[in-house]
Amino acid sequence: MSPAPTCLPAVSTLLEIPARLARWRGWGNTQAIGSIVLLEMRRRKDFYVLFILTALITLVLGAMNFFNEARIVRYLKEICLLLIWISSLVIAITTTARQIPAEREQRTVFPLLAKPVTRTELLLGKFWGCWQVAGLTLLTFYGFFALVSGAREHQWPLAAYGQALVLHWAMLGIVIAMTLLGSVVFAAPSSTNTIAFLVSAGILMLGRHLNHVALQLNEPLQTLVYAAYYLLPHLEWFDIRNRVIHDWGLVPWWAWSSALLYAAVYTAVFLVGAAAWFRRKTVL
Amino acid sequence: MFVEPIVRIESLRVEFPGTDPGRTPNVAVKGLSLSIAPGEVFGFLGPNGAGKTTTMNVLLGFNNATAGNAFLFGVNVREPIARQRIGYLPEQTCYYKFLTAEELLRFYARIFRIPKADVESRITAVLRLVELEHARGRPIRTYSKGMQQRVGLAQALINNPELLILDEPTSGLDPLGRMKVRQIIQRLKAEGKTVFFSSHELGEVETVCDRVAILHEGQLKVEGRVRDLVTRYHGDLENIFLQLIGYSQPAYEPGTHLSSGRQHAA
């Protein structure tokens, strides 16, 4: 008799994950706390203001016509995508940075933690809610982008837009987890906002050049900059705006999936750090 | 027959890091032991800073005990599941003010995993109990202080808890608000719920409590049935309280100015 294949238990365990997650009490709590973040976003004006601003600027620029050629829309796509990146970063960081400090300041954390909710679940719920907010923001903004560029170009490269959107969302996952860690460490949302913006913008603009910068430095600065290059999450890897603007086609799916895995690892690292810090911190 | 106490506190000691140059720890609770039986309304009394809220915070898992143990339904309070069957009303109202009362209660019902089919009827029942049914769709930020306190009671009751922990539930309320909260506590008592509450309103405590404990500077001064204490100390609860915390009333002489201490000639 041949031995039973050893991979089967592993596969069946993997298949059980969704069902186990649904049964896990913490997942229910995480979803419930996340739903409050979503409700808060619906009732605040930040999202609407940023969307209207992006739409207005894009539409005004879209009304221009270069060389009497209505199909030249690259500049329009470039500006629209830049605005989407800026707006989504603003929404993700400001929404996340205020979550934990507001819970403590307004003391809403007390009735919540007096229920069967752990601090880790509270943190995960905040992450889940903020990430959903980021996802909805991107869906709305990219939907608008697809409409505007499609109306001018008369083509709909939806797969490329989908790839860009998902990568963007994964990148925002890292930013949100990092901001959440900051909001646990620093009491004031303003400090967290500033630091998260500086770090995210710094990585996006300079991240890819850090290794070249390191080459020109002396020790021990060189090692430090190299360490930063290898340790910091490379948010710029998730930026495929140029591919979308110039219609360079799809990112290979293996590269796209690897980027998502990379994002998942960094997000998990930041969340574990935030949870460890928050468990030790007094909420009173 | 032995009845397992709902709340059991054993030699509880809570210290906070000191802020003085020598970093001498501040001892908020010193070796407190208490137990509360099912169905009791237990009053937790003491002047400000006596350690009442700290003790409640340990029971709720907000603070860790430096020494000793605390149990709810026989489960160590460090386990989140110990809080499944309790309701808690904090001293200050603190709820998501952008939510309506209904949304807030639905959120907490989700946390307690109340079956979807029962959520609506449960929300209606608790809102009716706290007389807020008419305002269920209004954002909490538009509520008066009394209404916010009653939303607090509603959220504490959403899971139909066996134990209610109320931290100064009538603090800052007008006489009507106080009366309504008192009536709700009496109704809960009639339903057989266990209530553990701290208060400065001694008259109120005397009216609704079966047993009381008086805490002063982190130490338990006395514990017992209100009736027994009144008999033992020959006075009402207020006199017993003042006596136990070592307060001696300054002699008042008619005609004395509070500001100068001068005395008018009669």
CSV table of C-alpha atoms in Angstrom, one decimal, chain A residues 93 95-102 104 123 126 176-189 191-193 195-196 274 277-278 281:
chain,number,residue,atom,x,y,z
A,93,ILE,CA,-2.6,59.0,7.3
A,95,THR,CA,-7.7,58.9,9.4
A,96,THR,CA,-5.3,56.5,11.0
A,97,ALA,CA,-3.3,59.0,13.1
A,98,ARG,CA,-6.3,60.2,15.0
A,99,GLN,CA,-7.9,56.7,15.8
A,100,ILE,CA,-6.1,55.6,19.0
A,101,PRO,CA,-5.4,59.1,20.4
A,102,ALA,CA,-9.1,60.0,19.9
A,104,ARG,CA,-8.0,57.8,24.7
A,123,LEU,CA,-5.7,47.8,17.1
A,126,LYS,CA,-8.6,50.2,13.6
A,176,ILE,CA,-1.6,52.7,7.7
A,177,ALA,CA,0.1,50.0,9.8
A,178,MET,CA,3.2,52.3,10.2
A,179,THR,CA,1.0,55.3,11.2
A,180,LEU,CA,-0.9,53.1,13.7
A,181,LEU,CA,2.4,52.2,15.3
A,182,GLY,CA,3.2,55.9,15.4
A,183,SER,CA,-0.1,56.7,17.0
A,184,VAL,CA,0.5,54.2,19.7
A,185,VAL,CA,4.0,55.6,20.4
A,186,PHE,CA,3.2,59.3,20.2
A,187,ALA,CA,0.3,60.7,22.1
A,188,ALA,CA,-0.5,63.6,19.8
A,189,PRO,CA,-2.1,62.9,16.4
A,191,SER,CA,3.2,64.3,15.7
A,192,THR,CA,2.1,61.1,14.2
A,193,ASN,CA,0.7,62.9,11.1
A,195,ILE,CA,6.2,61.8,11.0
A,196,ALA,CA,4.1,59.5,8.9
A,274,ALA,CA,2.1,48.4,17.4
A,277,TRP,CA,3.7,48.6,22.3
A,278,PHE,CA,0.0,49.1,23.0
A,281,LYS,CA,1.0,51.1,27.4
